[in-house]
PDB file of N, CA and C in Angstrom:
ATOM      1  N   MET A   1     111.478 -71.474-148.083  1.00  0.00           N
ATOM      2  CA  MET A   1     111.527 -72.402-149.193  1.00  0.00           C
ATOM      3  C   MET A   1     112.417 -71.808-150.283  1.00  0.00           C
ATOM      4  N   VAL A   2     113.181 -72.653-150.907  1.00  0.00           N
ATOM      5  CA  VAL A   2     114.097 -72.235-151.958  1.00  0.00           C
ATOM      6  C   VAL A   2     113.689 -72.916-153.254  1.00  0.00           C
ATOM      7  N   SER A   3     113.621 -72.136-154.335  1.00  0.00           N
ATOM      8  CA  SER A   3     113.256 -72.677-155.644  1.00  0.00           C
ATOM      9  C   SER A   3     114.405 -73.500-156.219  1.00  0.00           C
ATOM     10  N   ARG A   4     114.084 -74.389-157.133  1.00  0.00           N
ATOM     11  CA  ARG A   4     115.110 -75.213-157.781  1.00  0.00           C
ATOM     12  C   ARG A   4     116.103 -74.326-158.539  1.00  0.00           C
ATOM     13  N   HIS A   5     115.610 -73.342-159.257  1.00  0.00           N
ATOM     14  CA  HIS A   5     116.446 -72.360-159.964  1.00  0.00           C
ATOM     15  C   HIS A   5     116.135 -71.013-159.331  1.00  0.00           C
ATOM     16  N   HIS A   6     116.848 -70.661-158.292  1.00  0.00           N
ATOM     17  CA  HIS A   6     116.481 -69.529-157.446  1.00  0.00           C
ATOM     18  C   HIS A   6     117.250 -68.250-157.786  1.00  0.00           C
ATOM     19  N   ALA A   7     118.557 -68.346-157.813  1.00  0.00           N
ATOM     20  CA  ALA A   7     119.387 -67.158-158.022  1.00  0.00           C
ATOM     21  C   ALA A   7     120.663 -67.544-158.754  1.00  0.00           C
ATOM     22  N   ALA A   8     121.263 -66.544-159.394  1.00  0.00           N
ATOM     23  CA  ALA A   8     122.539 -66.743-160.078  1.00  0.00           C
ATOM     24  C   ALA A   8     123.595 -65.900-159.374  1.00  0.00           C
ATOM     25  N   LEU A   9     124.773 -66.478-159.182  1.00  0.00           N
ATOM     26  CA  LEU A   9     125.926 -65.791-158.592  1.00  0.00           C
ATOM     27  C   LEU A   9     127.084 -65.863-159.578  1.00  0.00           C
ATOM     28  N   TRP A  10     127.806 -64.759-159.740  1.00  0.00           N
ATOM     29  CA  TRP A  10     128.986 -64.788-160.592  1.00  0.00           C
ATOM     30  C   TRP A  10     129.923 -63.647-160.198  1.00  0.00           C
ATOM     31  N   SER A  11     131.175 -63.780-160.616  1.00  0.00           N
ATOM     32  CA  SER A  11     132.140 -62.703-160.372  1.00  0.00           C
ATOM     33  C   SER A  11     132.595 -62.144-161.711  1.00  0.00           C
ATOM     34  N   GLU A  12     132.866 -60.854-161.678  1.00  0.00           N
ATOM     35  CA  GLU A  12     133.272 -60.164-162.898  1.00  0.00           C
ATOM     36  C   GLU A  12     134.086 -58.938-162.498  1.00  0.00           C
ATOM     37  N   GLU A  13     135.290 -58.822-163.031  1.00  0.00           N
ATOM     38  CA  GLU A  13     136.158 -57.679-162.778  1.00  0.00           C
ATOM     39  C   GLU A  13     136.320 -57.374-161.287  1.00  0.00           C
ATOM     40  N   GLY A  14     136.507 -58.424-160.484  1.00  0.00           N
ATOM     41  CA  GLY A  14     136.771 -58.262-159.065  1.00  0.00           C
ATOM     42  C   GLY A  14     135.552 -58.047-158.189  1.00  0.00           C
ATOM     43  N   GLN A  15     134.353 -58.096-158.769  1.00  0.00           N
ATOM     44  CA  GLN A  15     133.131 -57.945-157.988  1.00  0.00           C
ATOM     45  C   GLN A  15     132.301 -59.220-158.080  1.00  0.00           C
ATOM     46  N   VAL A  16     131.484 -59.469-157.040  1.00  0.00           N
ATOM     47  CA  VAL A  16     130.596 -60.630-157.011  1.00  0.00           C
ATOM     48  C   VAL A  16     129.163 -60.116-157.133  1.00  0.00           C
ATOM     49  N   PHE A  17     128.388 -60.748-158.018  1.00  0.00           N
ATOM     50  CA  PHE A  17     127.021 -60.318-158.302  1.00  0.00           C
ATOM     51  C   PHE A  17     126.024 -61.413-157.948  1.00  0.00           C
ATOM     52  N   ILE A  18     124.787 -60.993-157.640  1.00  0.00           N
ATOM     53  CA  ILE A  18     123.675 -61.926-157.445  1.00  0.00           C
ATOM     54  C   ILE A  18     122.484 -61.422-158.243  1.00  0.00           C
ATOM     55  N   LEU A  19     121.723 -62.372-158.778  1.00  0.00           N
ATOM     56  CA  LEU A  19     120.525 -62.072-159.552  1.00  0.00           C
ATOM     57  C   LEU A  19     119.444 -63.067-159.168  1.00  0.00           C
ATOM     58  N   ASP A  20     118.288 -62.582-158.765  1.00  0.00           N
ATOM     59  CA  ASP A  20     117.132 -63.455-158.526  1.00  0.00           C
ATOM     60  C   ASP A  20     116.560 -63.801-159.897  1.00  0.00           C
ATOM     61  N   VAL A  21     116.471 -65.078-160.203  1.00  0.00           N
ATOM     62  CA  VAL A  21     116.007 -65.511-161.526  1.00  0.00           C
ATOM     63  C   VAL A  21     114.536 -65.930-161.472  1.00  0.00           C
ATOM     64  N   HIS A  22     113.712 -65.011-161.006  1.00  0.00           N
ATOM     65  CA  HIS A  22     112.256 -65.213-160.905  1.00  0.00           C
ATOM     66  C   HIS A  22     111.911 -66.350-159.951  1.00  0.00           C
ATOM     67  N   SER A  23     112.542 -66.345-158.779  1.00  0.00           N
ATOM     68  CA  SER A  23     112.239 -67.356-157.766  1.00  0.00           C
ATOM     69  C   SER A  23     110.833 -67.144-157.222  1.00  0.00           C
ATOM     70  N   THR A  24     110.280 -68.184-156.643  1.00  0.00           N
ATOM     71  CA  THR A  24     108.935 -68.110-156.075  1.00  0.00           C
ATOM     72  C   THR A  24     108.916 -67.347-154.758  1.00  0.00           C
ATOM     73  N   HIS A  25     109.934 -67.534-153.921  1.00  0.00           N
ATOM     74  CA  HIS A  25     109.915 -66.984-152.568  1.00  0.00           C
ATOM     75  C   HIS A  25     110.909 -65.850-152.332  1.00  0.00           C
ATOM     76  N   GLY A  26     111.552 -65.362-153.358  1.00  0.00           N
ATOM     77  CA  GLY A  26     112.372 -64.166-153.252  1.00  0.00           C
ATOM     78  C   GLY A  26     113.799 -64.356-152.780  1.00  0.00           C
ATOM     79  N   THR A  27     114.603 -63.356-153.117  1.00  0.00           N
ATOM     80  CA  THR A  27     115.987 -63.248-152.686  1.00  0.00           C
ATOM     81  C   THR A  27     116.138 -61.857-152.081  1.00  0.00           C
ATOM     82  N   TYR A  28     116.771 -61.780-150.907  1.00  0.00           N
ATOM     83  CA  TYR A  28     116.858 -60.520-150.171  1.00  0.00           C
ATOM     84  C   TYR A  28     118.311 -60.195-149.873  1.00  0.00           C
ATOM     85  N   LEU A  29     118.694 -58.964-150.126  1.00  0.00           N
ATOM     86  CA  LEU A  29     120.034 -58.487-149.825  1.00  0.00           C
ATOM     87  C   LEU A  29     119.893 -57.361-148.808  1.00  0.00           C
ATOM     88  N   ASN A  30     120.424 -57.587-147.603  1.00  0.00           N
ATOM     89  CA  ASN A  30     120.294 -56.619-146.508  1.00  0.00           C
ATOM     90  C   ASN A  30     118.827 -56.245-146.280  1.00  0.00           C
ATOM     91  N   ASP A  31     117.969 -57.260-146.267  1.00  0.00           N
ATOM     92  CA  ASP A  31     116.525 -57.151-146.023  1.00  0.00           C
ATOM     93  C   ASP A  31     115.735 -56.468-147.137  1.00  0.00           C
ATOM     94  N   ALA A  32     116.367 -56.125-148.247  1.00  0.00           N
ATOM     95  CA  ALA A  32     115.657 -55.548-149.390  1.00  0.00           C
ATOM     96  C   ALA A  32     115.451 -56.642-150.434  1.00  0.00           C
ATOM     97  N   LYS A  33     114.202 -56.826-150.868  1.00  0.00           N
ATOM     98  CA  LYS A  33     113.906 -57.860-151.858  1.00  0.00           C
ATOM     99  C   LYS A  33     114.471 -57.447-153.210  1.00  0.00           C
ATOM    100  N   LEU A  34     115.196 -58.382-153.849  1.00  0.00           N
ATOM    101  CA  LEU A  34     115.748 -58.116-155.171  1.00  0.00           C
ATOM    102  C   LEU A  34     114.646 -58.184-156.217  1.00  0.00           C
ATOM    103  N   VAL A  35     114.760 -57.336-157.230  1.00  0.00           N
ATOM    104  CA  VAL A  35     113.826 -57.368-158.352  1.00  0.00           C
ATOM    105  C   VAL A  35     114.231 -58.536-159.239  1.00  0.00           C
ATOM    106  N   PRO A  36     113.317 -59.487-159.480  1.00  0.00           N
ATOM    107  CA  PRO A  36     113.663 -60.636-160.320  1.00  0.00           C
ATOM    108  C   PRO A  36     113.976 -60.204-161.749  1.00  0.00           C
ATOM    109  N   GLY A  37     114.826 -60.972-162.406  1.00  0.00           N
ATOM    110  CA  GLY A  37     115.165 -60.680-163.789  1.00  0.00           C
ATOM    111  C   GLY A  37     115.948 -61.813-164.411  1.00  0.00           C
ATOM    112  N   ARG A  38     116.209 -61.674-165.678  1.00  0.00           N
ATOM    113  CA  ARG A  38     117.003 -62.675-166.405  1.00  0.00           C
ATOM    114  C   ARG A  38     118.274 -62.062-166.988  1.00  0.00           C
ATOM    115  N   THR A  39     118.454 -60.744-166.811  1.00  0.00           N
ATOM    116  CA  THR A  39     119.643 -60.084-167.347  1.00  0.00           C
ATOM    117  C   THR A  39     120.417 -59.429-166.210  1.00  0.00           C
ATOM    118  N   SER A  40     121.651 -59.090-166.471  1.00  0.00           N
ATOM    119  CA  SER A  40     122.505 -58.513-165.434  1.00  0.00           C
ATOM    120  C   SER A  40     122.049 -57.118-164.999  1.00  0.00           C
ATOM    121  N   GLU A  41     121.112 -56.506-165.718  1.00  0.00           N
ATOM    122  CA  GLU A  41     120.598 -55.187-165.321  1.00  0.00           C
ATOM    123  C   GLU A  41     119.955 -55.231-163.936  1.00  0.00           C
ATOM    124  N   ASN A  42     119.392 -56.371-163.545  1.00  0.00           N
ATOM    125  CA  ASN A  42     118.730 -56.514-162.249  1.00  0.00           C
ATOM    126  C   ASN A  42     119.673 -57.048-161.170  1.00  0.00           C
ATOM    127  N   ALA A  43     120.924 -57.308-161.515  1.00  0.00           N
ATOM    128  CA  ALA A  43     121.878 -57.884-160.562  1.00  0.00           C
ATOM    129  C   ALA A  43     122.324 -56.845-159.542  1.00  0.00           C
ATOM    130  N   LYS A  44     122.704 -57.326-158.360  1.00  0.00           N
ATOM    131  CA  LYS A  44     123.237 -56.481-157.296  1.00  0.00           C
ATOM    132  C   LYS A  44     124.648 -56.943-156.960  1.00  0.00           C
ATOM    133  N   VAL A  45     125.508 -55.995-156.623  1.00  0.00           N
ATOM    134  CA  VAL A  45     126.877 -56.300-156.208  1.00  0.00           C
ATOM    135  C   VAL A  45     126.857 -56.723-154.745  1.00  0.00           C
ATOM    136  N   LEU A  46     127.528 -57.829-154.435  1.00  0.00           N
ATOM    137  CA  LEU A  46     127.665 -58.297-153.054  1.00  0.00           C
ATOM    138  C   LEU A  46     128.941 -57.716-152.469  1.00  0.00           C
ATOM    139  N   THR A  47     128.857 -57.274-151.218  1.00  0.00           N
ATOM    140  CA  THR A  47     130.042 -56.738-150.552  1.00  0.00           C
ATOM    141  C   THR A  47     130.235 -57.428-149.207  1.00  0.00           C
ATOM    142  N   ASP A  48     131.443 -57.360-148.717  1.00  0.00           N
ATOM    143  CA  ASP A  48     131.778 -57.976-147.439  1.00  0.00           C
ATOM    144  C   ASP A  48     130.860 -57.435-146.345  1.00  0.00           C
ATOM    145  N   GLY A  49     130.249 -58.334-145.577  1.00  0.00           N
ATOM    146  CA  GLY A  49     129.363 -57.946-144.491  1.00  0.00           C
ATOM    147  C   GLY A  49     127.894 -57.898-144.850  1.00  0.00           C
ATOM    148  N   ASP A  50     127.558 -58.026-146.144  1.00  0.00           N
ATOM    149  CA  ASP A  50     126.151 -58.062-146.545  1.00  0.00           C
ATOM    150  C   ASP A  50     125.451 -59.260-145.923  1.00  0.00           C
ATOM    151  N   THR A  51     124.138 -59.149-145.744  1.00  0.00           N
ATOM    152  CA  THR A  51     123.311 -60.271-145.316  1.00  0.00           C
ATOM    153  C   THR A  51     122.471 -60.704-146.507  1.00  0.00           C
ATOM    154  N   LEU A  52     122.566 -61.976-146.851  1.00  0.00           N
ATOM    155  CA  LEU A  52     121.838 -62.536-147.986  1.00  0.00           C
ATOM    156  C   LEU A  52     120.829 -63.547-147.477  1.00  0.00           C
ATOM    157  N   ARG A  53     119.571 -63.399-147.896  1.00  0.00           N
ATOM    158  CA  ARG A  53     118.534 -64.375-147.549  1.00  0.00           C
ATOM    159  C   ARG A  53     117.949 -64.904-148.843  1.00  0.00           C
ATOM    160  N   ILE A  54     117.935 -66.216-148.959  1.00  0.00           N
ATOM    161  CA  ILE A  54     117.392 -66.886-150.139  1.00  0.00           C
ATOM    162  C   ILE A  54     116.172 -67.675-149.703  1.00  0.00           C
ATOM    163  N   GLY A  55     115.033 -67.357-150.290  1.00  0.00           N
ATOM    164  CA  GLY A  55     113.801 -68.052-149.948  1.00  0.00           C
ATOM    165  C   GLY A  55     113.131 -67.456-148.731  1.00  0.00           C
ATOM    166  N   ALA A  56     112.059 -68.108-148.319  1.00  0.00           N
ATOM    167  CA  ALA A  56     111.262 -67.610-147.198  1.00  0.00           C
ATOM    168  C   ALA A  56     110.766 -68.774-146.371  1.00  0.00           C
ATOM    169  N   ALA A  57     110.382 -68.468-145.155  1.00  0.00           N
ATOM    170  CA  ALA A  57     109.818 -69.491-144.273  1.00  0.00           C
ATOM    171  C   ALA A  57     108.428 -69.874-144.755  1.00  0.00           C
ATOM    172  N   ASP A  58     108.085 -71.138-144.582  1.00  0.00           N
ATOM    173  CA  ASP A  58     106.735 -71.619-144.863  1.00  0.00           C
ATOM    174  C   ASP A  58     105.987 -71.615-143.539  1.00  0.00           C
ATOM    175  N   LYS A  59     104.992 -70.772-143.431  1.00  0.00           N
ATOM    176  CA  LYS A  59     104.270 -70.624-142.162  1.00  0.00           C
ATOM    177  C   LYS A  59     103.543 -71.894-141.748  1.00  0.00           C
ATOM    178  N   ARG A  60     103.371 -72.833-142.664  1.00  0.00           N
ATOM    179  CA  ARG A  60     102.686 -74.090-142.348  1.00  0.00           C
ATOM    180  C   ARG A  60     103.615 -75.107-141.708  1.00  0.00           C
ATOM    181  N   SER A  61     104.926 -74.906-141.842  1.00  0.00           N
ATOM    182  CA  SER A  61     105.866 -75.904-141.333  1.00  0.00           C
ATOM    183  C   SER A  61     107.135 -75.231-140.819  1.00  0.00           C
ATOM    184  N   ALA A  62     107.489 -75.495-139.576  1.00  0.00           N
ATOM    185  CA  ALA A  62     108.718 -74.942-139.000  1.00  0.00           C
ATOM    186  C   ALA A  62     109.957 -75.580-139.625  1.00  0.00           C
ATOM    187  N   ALA A  63     109.794 -76.739-140.277  1.00  0.00           N
ATOM    188  CA  ALA A  63     110.926 -77.445-140.868  1.00  0.00           C
ATOM    189  C   ALA A  63     111.334 -76.846-142.213  1.00  0.00           C
ATOM    190  N   ILE A  64     110.467 -76.030-142.805  1.00  0.00           N
ATOM    191  CA  ILE A  64     110.761 -75.457-144.118  1.00  0.00           C
ATOM    192  C   ILE A  64     111.034 -73.973-143.936  1.00  0.00           C
ATOM    193  N   ARG A  65     112.248 -73.562-144.278  1.00  0.00           N
ATOM    194  CA  ARG A  65     112.592 -72.156-144.126  1.00  0.00           C
ATOM    195  C   ARG A  65     113.629 -71.761-145.174  1.00  0.00           C
ATOM    196  N   GLY A  66     113.827 -70.478-145.293  1.00  0.00           N
ATOM    197  CA  GLY A  66     114.834 -69.972-146.212  1.00  0.00           C
ATOM    198  C   GLY A  66     116.220 -70.087-145.607  1.00  0.00           C
ATOM    199  N   ILE A  67     117.187 -69.583-146.325  1.00  0.00           N
ATOM    200  CA  ILE A  67     118.583 -69.620-145.895  1.00  0.00           C
ATOM    201  C   ILE A  67     119.059 -68.179-145.722  1.00  0.00           C
ATOM    202  N   THR A  68     119.660 -67.873-144.579  1.00  0.00           N
ATOM    203  CA  THR A  68     120.213 -66.539-144.336  1.00  0.00           C
ATOM    204  C   THR A  68     121.693 -66.687-144.019  1.00  0.00           C
ATOM    205  N   ALA A  69     122.522 -65.828-144.644  1.00  0.00           N
ATOM    206  CA  ALA A  69     123.967 -65.893-144.415  1.00  0.00           C
ATOM    207  C   ALA A  69     124.562 -64.495-144.388  1.00  0.00           C
ATOM    208  N   LYS A  70     125.520 -64.299-143.499  1.00  0.00           N
ATOM    209  CA  LYS A  70     126.318 -63.073-143.475  1.00  0.00           C
ATOM    210  C   LYS A  70     127.493 -63.342-144.401  1.00  0.00           C
ATOM    211  N   LEU A  71     127.719 -62.471-145.378  1.00  0.00           N
ATOM    212  CA  LEU A  71     128.719 -62.737-146.407  1.00  0.00           C
ATOM    213  C   LEU A  71     130.105 -62.237-146.025  1.00  0.00           C
ATOM    214  N   ARG A  72     131.074 -62.999-146.448  1.00  0.00           N
ATOM    215  CA  ARG A  72     132.482 -62.613-146.338  1.00  0.00           C
ATOM    216  C   ARG A  72     133.048 -62.720-147.739  1.00  0.00           C
ATOM    217  N   ILE A  73     133.342 -61.588-148.347  1.00  0.00           N
ATOM    218  CA  ILE A  73     133.871 -61.550-149.709  1.00  0.00           C
ATOM    219  C   ILE A  73     135.389 -61.439-149.610  1.00  0.00           C
ATOM    220  N   LEU A  74     136.079 -62.430-150.124  1.00  0.00           N
ATOM    221  CA  LEU A  74     137.540 -62.463-150.071  1.00  0.00           C
ATOM    222  C   LEU A  74     138.117 -62.128-151.433  1.00  0.00           C
ATOM    223  N   ARG A  75     139.181 -61.406-151.440  1.00  0.00           N
ATOM    224  CA  ARG A  75     139.907 -61.099-152.672  1.00  0.00           C
ATOM    225  C   ARG A  75     141.095 -62.053-152.750  1.00  0.00           C
ATOM    226  N   ILE A  76     141.245 -62.699-153.871  1.00  0.00           N
ATOM    227  CA  ILE A  76     142.344 -63.642-154.053  1.00  0.00           C
ATOM    228  C   ILE A  76     143.373 -63.000-154.975  1.00  0.00           C
ATOM    229  N   ALA A  77     144.602 -62.878-154.485  1.00  0.00           N
ATOM    230  CA  ALA A  77     145.674 -62.293-155.288  1.00  0.00           C
ATOM    231  C   ALA A  77     146.018 -63.231-156.427  1.00  0.00           C
ATOM    232  N   ARG A  78     146.296 -62.664-157.559  1.00  0.00           N
ATOM    233  CA  ARG A  78     146.647 -63.491-158.728  1.00  0.00           C
ATOM    234  C   ARG A  78     148.127 -63.573-158.896  1.00  0.00           C
TER     235      ARG A  78
END
């Protein structure tokens, strides 16, 4: 299950960051649960090849599950 306001993603100085914004079912980077927060102090840098999981499966329903993706971080020349 994924919360309505689950995580924040942004780029800064050539890096991409993710922050769990106090989601109900968690955000996981390479199987490690992110510490929820509202400031960039709790953010993690995303790198090419990372595995990102947003949310969790609902054991009551096979139709409700989180989202898992293998990341590809591309650099765009300016």
